[in-house]
PDB file of C-alpha atoms in Angstrom:
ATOM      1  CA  UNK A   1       3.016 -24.740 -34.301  1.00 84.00           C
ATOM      2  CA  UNK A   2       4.537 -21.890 -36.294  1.00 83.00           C
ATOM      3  CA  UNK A   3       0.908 -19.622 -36.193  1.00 83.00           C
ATOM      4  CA  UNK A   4       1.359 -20.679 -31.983  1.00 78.00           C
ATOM      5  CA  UNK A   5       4.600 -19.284 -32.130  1.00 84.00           C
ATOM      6  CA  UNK A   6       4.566 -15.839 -34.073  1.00 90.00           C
ATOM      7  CA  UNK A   7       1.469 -15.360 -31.905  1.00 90.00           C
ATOM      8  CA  UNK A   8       3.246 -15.899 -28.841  1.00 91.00           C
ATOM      9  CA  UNK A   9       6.165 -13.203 -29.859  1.00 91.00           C
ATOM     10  CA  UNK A  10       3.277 -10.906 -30.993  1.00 91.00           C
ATOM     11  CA  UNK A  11       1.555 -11.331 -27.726  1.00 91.00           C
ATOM     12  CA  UNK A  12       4.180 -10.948 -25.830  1.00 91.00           C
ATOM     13  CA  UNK A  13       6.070  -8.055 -27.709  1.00 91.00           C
ATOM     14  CA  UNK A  14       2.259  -6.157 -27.569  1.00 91.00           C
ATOM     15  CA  UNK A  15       2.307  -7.184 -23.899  1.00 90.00           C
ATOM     16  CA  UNK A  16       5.204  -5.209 -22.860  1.00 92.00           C
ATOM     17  CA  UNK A  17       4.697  -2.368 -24.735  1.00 92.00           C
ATOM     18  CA  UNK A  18       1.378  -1.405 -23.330  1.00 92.00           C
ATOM     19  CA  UNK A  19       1.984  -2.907 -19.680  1.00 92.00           C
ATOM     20  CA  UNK A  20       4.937  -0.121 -19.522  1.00 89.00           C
ATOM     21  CA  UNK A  21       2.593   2.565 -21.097  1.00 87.00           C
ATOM     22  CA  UNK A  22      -1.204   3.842 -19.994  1.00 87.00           C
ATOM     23  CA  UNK A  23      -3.019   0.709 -21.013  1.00 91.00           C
ATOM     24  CA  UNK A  24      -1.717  -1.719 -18.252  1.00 91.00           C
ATOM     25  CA  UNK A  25      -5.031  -3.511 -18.613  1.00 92.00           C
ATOM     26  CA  UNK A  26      -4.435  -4.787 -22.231  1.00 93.00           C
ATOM     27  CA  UNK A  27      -0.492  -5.453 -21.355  1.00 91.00           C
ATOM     28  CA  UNK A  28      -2.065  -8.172 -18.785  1.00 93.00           C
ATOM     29  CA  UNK A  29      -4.345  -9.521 -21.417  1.00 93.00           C
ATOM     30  CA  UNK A  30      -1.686  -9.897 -23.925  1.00 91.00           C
ATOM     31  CA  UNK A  31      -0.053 -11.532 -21.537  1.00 92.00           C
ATOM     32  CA  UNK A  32      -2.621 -14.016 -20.442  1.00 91.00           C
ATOM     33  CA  UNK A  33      -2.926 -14.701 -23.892  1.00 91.00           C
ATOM     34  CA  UNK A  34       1.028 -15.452 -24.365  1.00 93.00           C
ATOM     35  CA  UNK A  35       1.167 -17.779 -21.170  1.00 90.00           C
ATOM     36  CA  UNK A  36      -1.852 -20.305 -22.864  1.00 91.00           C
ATOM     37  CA  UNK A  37       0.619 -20.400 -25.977  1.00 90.00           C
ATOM     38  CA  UNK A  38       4.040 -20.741 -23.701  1.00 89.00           C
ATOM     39  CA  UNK A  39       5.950 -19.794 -20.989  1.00 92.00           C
ATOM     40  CA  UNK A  40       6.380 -15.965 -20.010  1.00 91.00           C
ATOM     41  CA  UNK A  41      10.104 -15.277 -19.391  1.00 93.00           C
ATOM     42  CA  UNK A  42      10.850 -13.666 -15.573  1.00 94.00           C
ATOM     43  CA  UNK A  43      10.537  -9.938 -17.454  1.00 92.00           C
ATOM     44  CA  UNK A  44       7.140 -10.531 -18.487  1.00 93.00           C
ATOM     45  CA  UNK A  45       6.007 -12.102 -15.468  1.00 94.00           C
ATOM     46  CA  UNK A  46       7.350  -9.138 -13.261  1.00 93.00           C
ATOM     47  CA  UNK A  47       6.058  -6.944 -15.363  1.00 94.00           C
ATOM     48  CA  UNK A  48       2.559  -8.831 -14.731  1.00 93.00           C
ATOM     49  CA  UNK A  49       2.880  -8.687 -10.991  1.00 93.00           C
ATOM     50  CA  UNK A  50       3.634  -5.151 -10.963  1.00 94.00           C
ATOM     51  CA  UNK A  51       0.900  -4.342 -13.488  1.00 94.00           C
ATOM     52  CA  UNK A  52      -1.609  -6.206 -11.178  1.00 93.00           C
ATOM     53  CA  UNK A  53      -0.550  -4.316  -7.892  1.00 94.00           C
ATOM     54  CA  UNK A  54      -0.495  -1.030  -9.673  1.00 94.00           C
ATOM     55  CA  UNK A  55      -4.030  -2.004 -10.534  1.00 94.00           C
ATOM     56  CA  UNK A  56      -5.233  -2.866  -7.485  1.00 94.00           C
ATOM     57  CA  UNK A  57      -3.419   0.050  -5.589  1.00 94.00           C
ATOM     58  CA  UNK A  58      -5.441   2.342  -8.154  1.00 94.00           C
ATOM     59  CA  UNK A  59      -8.961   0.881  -7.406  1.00 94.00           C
ATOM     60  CA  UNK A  60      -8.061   1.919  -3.941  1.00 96.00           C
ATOM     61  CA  UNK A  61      -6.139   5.190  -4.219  1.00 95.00           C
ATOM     62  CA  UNK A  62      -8.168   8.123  -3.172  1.00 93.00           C
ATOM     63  CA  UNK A  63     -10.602   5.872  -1.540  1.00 93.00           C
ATOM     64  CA  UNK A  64      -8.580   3.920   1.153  1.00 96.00           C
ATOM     65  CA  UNK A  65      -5.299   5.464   1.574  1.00 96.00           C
ATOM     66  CA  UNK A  66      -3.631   3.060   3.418  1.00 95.00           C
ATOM     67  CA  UNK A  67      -4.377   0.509   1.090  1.00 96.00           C
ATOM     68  CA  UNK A  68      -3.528   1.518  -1.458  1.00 96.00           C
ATOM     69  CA  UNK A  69       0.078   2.877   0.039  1.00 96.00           C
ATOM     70  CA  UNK A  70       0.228  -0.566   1.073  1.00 95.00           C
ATOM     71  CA  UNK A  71       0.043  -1.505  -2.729  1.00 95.00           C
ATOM     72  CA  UNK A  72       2.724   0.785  -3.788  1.00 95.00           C
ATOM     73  CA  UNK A  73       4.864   0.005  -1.345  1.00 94.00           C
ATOM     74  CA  UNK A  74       5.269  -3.375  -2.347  1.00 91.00           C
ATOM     75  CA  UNK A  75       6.048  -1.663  -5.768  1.00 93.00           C
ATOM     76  CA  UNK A  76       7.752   0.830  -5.165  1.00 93.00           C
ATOM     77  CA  UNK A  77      10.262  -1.136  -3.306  1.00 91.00           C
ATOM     78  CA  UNK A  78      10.734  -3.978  -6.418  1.00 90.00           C
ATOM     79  CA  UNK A  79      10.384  -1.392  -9.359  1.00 92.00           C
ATOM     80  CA  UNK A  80      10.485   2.109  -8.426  1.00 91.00           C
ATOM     81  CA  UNK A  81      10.516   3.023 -12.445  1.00 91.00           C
ATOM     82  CA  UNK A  82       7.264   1.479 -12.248  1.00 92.00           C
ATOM     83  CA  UNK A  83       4.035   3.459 -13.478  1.00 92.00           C
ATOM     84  CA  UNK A  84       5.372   6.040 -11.224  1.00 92.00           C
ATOM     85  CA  UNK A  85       5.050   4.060  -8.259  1.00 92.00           C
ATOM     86  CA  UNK A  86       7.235   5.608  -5.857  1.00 94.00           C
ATOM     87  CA  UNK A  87       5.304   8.985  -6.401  1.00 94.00           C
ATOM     88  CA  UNK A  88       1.880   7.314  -5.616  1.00 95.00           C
ATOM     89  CA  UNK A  89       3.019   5.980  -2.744  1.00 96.00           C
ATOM     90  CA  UNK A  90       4.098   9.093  -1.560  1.00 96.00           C
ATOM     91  CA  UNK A  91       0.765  10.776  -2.023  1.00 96.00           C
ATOM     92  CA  UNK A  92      -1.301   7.847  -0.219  1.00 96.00           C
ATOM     93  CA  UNK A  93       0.863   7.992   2.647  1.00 97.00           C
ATOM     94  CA  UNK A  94       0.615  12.007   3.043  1.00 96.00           C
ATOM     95  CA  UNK A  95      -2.894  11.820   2.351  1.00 96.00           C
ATOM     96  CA  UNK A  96      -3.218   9.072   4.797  1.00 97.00           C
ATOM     97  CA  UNK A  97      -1.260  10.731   7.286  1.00 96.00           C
ATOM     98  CA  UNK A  98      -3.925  13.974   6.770  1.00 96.00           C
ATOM     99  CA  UNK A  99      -6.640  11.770   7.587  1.00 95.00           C
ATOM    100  CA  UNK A 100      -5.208  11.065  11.202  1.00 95.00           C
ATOM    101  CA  UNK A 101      -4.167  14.526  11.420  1.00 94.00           C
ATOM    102  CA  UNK A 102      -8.450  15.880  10.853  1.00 94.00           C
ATOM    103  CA  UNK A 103      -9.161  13.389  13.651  1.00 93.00           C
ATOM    104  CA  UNK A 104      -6.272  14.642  16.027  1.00 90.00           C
ATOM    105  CA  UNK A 105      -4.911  11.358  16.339  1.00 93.00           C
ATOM    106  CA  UNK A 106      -1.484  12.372  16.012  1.00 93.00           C
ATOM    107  CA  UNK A 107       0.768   9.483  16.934  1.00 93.00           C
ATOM    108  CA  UNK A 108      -0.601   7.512  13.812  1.00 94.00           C
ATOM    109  CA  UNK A 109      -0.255  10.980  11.773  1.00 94.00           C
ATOM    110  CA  UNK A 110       3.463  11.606  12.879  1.00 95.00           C
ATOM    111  CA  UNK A 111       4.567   7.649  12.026  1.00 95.00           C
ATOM    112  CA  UNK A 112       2.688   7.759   8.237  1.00 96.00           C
ATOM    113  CA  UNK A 113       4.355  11.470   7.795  1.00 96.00           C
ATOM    114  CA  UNK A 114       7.607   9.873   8.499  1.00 95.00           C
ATOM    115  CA  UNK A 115       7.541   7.304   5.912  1.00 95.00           C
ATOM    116  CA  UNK A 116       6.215  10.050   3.447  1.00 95.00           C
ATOM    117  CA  UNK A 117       9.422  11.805   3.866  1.00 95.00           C
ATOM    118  CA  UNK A 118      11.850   9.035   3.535  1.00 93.00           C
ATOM    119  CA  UNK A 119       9.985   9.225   0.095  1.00 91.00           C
ATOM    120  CA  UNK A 120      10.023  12.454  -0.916  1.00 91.00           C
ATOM    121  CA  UNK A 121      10.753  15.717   1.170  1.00 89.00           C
ATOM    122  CA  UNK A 122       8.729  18.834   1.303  1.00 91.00           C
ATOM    123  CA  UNK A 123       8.121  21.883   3.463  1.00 92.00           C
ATOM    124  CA  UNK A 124       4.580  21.424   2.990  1.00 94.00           C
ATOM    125  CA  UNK A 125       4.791  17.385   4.430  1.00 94.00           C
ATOM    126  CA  UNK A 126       7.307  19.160   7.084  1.00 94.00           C
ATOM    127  CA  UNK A 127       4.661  20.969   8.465  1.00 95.00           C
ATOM    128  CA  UNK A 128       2.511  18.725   8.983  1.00 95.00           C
ATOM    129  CA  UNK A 129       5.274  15.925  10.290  1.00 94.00           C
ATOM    130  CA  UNK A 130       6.303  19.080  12.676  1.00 93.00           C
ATOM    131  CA  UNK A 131       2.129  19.688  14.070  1.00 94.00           C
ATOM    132  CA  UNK A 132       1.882  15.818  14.437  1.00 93.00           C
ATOM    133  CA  UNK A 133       4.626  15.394  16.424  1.00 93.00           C
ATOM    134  CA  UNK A 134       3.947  18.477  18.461  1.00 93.00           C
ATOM    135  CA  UNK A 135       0.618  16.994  19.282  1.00 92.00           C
ATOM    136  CA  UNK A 136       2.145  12.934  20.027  1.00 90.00           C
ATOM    137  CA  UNK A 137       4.202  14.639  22.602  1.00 89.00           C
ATOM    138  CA  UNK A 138       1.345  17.102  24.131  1.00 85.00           C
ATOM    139  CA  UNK A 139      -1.002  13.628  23.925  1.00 71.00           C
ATOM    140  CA  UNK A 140      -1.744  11.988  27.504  1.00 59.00           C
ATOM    141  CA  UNK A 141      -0.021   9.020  27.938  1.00 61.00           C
ATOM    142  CA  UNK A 142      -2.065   5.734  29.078  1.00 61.00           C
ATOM    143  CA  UNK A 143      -1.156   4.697  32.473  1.00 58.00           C
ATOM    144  CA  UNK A 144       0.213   0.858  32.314  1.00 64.00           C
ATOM    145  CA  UNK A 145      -0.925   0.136  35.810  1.00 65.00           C
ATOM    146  CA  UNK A 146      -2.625   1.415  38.122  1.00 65.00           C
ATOM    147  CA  UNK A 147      -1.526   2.182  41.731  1.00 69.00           C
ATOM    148  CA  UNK A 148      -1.973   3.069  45.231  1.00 69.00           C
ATOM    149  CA  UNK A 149      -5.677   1.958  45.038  1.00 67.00           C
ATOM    150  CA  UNK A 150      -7.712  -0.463  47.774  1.00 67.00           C
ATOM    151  CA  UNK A 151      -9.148  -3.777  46.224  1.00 64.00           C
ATOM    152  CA  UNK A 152     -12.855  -4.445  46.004  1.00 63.00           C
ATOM    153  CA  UNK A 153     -14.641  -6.058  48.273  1.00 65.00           C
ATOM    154  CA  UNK A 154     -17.554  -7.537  49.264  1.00 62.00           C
ATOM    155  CA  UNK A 155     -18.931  -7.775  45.762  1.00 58.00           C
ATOM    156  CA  UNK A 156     -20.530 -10.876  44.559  1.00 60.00           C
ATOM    157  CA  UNK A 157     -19.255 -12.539  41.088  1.00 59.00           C
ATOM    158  CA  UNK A 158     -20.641 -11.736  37.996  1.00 59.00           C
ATOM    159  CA  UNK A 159     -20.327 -15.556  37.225  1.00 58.00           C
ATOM    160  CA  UNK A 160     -22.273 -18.133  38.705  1.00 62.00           C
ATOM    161  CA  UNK A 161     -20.019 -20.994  40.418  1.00 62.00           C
ATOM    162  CA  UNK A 162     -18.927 -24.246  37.703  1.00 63.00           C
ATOM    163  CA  UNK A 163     -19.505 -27.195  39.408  1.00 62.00           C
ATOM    164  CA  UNK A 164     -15.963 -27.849  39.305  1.00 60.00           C
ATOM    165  CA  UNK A 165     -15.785 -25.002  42.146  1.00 51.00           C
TER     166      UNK A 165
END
């Protein structure tokens, strides 16, 4: 019971130590191995559930923008000090954002630029907020109904008649 103990500080001590430096992977393992001997307290366990979605924002970041933004999003808003959270999520969005800018889909662009600054501003991500908006506005808007037009007729239906008919 004492062995189960000082293994459980040393677990957890080693735990939080690397989960707040580069090797967030052996943090979580420490951790792991803590919880089998006892329970985490609420700092360890947050720790754990930021480590994880830093992780997982990672394994998408630079490959799916948006989700990983949506990742550190969730951080950045419950531990901005995080793994420098708040500055990842800043880069995902912009880079996001640039993505829908290539394809001229502005709208999109101008709403993931906006976000970006509330982050972080820039002239560079001004720029860019500035073209996509410039292009929203010059976009043509969808008509929501159409009118002034003579119904078809004498067309047969696609569908056969239901017997119910």
């Amino acid at each position: 019971l004492e062995t189960d103990g000082f293994l459980y500080t040393s677990y957890l001590n080693l735990g939080l130590e690397h989960i707040q430096g580069d090797q967030v992977e052996t943090g979580i393992n420490y951790f792991s191995q803590a919880d089998k001997l006892g329970d985490l307290p609420q700092e360890a366990l947050d720790y754990w559930l930021w480590a994880e979605l830093h992780l997982q924002g990672m394994a998408y970041y630079g490959v799916n923008w948006g989700v990983a933004a949506n990742f550190f999003r969730d951080i950045c808003l419950s531990a901005p000090f995080y793994q420098g959270s708040c500055d990842r999520l800043f880069e995902s969005l912009v880079a996001y954002g640039d993505q829908y800018l290539v394809a001229e889909d502005y709208c999109p662009a101008e709403e993931i630029y906006r976000e970006a600054r509330l982050q972080k501003r820039s002239s560079e991500l001004d720029e860019k907020l500035s073209q996509a908006a410039q292009g929203c506005d010059e976009a043509t808007p969808t008509p929501l109904a159409i009118t002034n037009t003579l119904p078809v007729t004498g067309t047969e239906s696609l569908f056969p008649p239901t017997s119910n008919e």
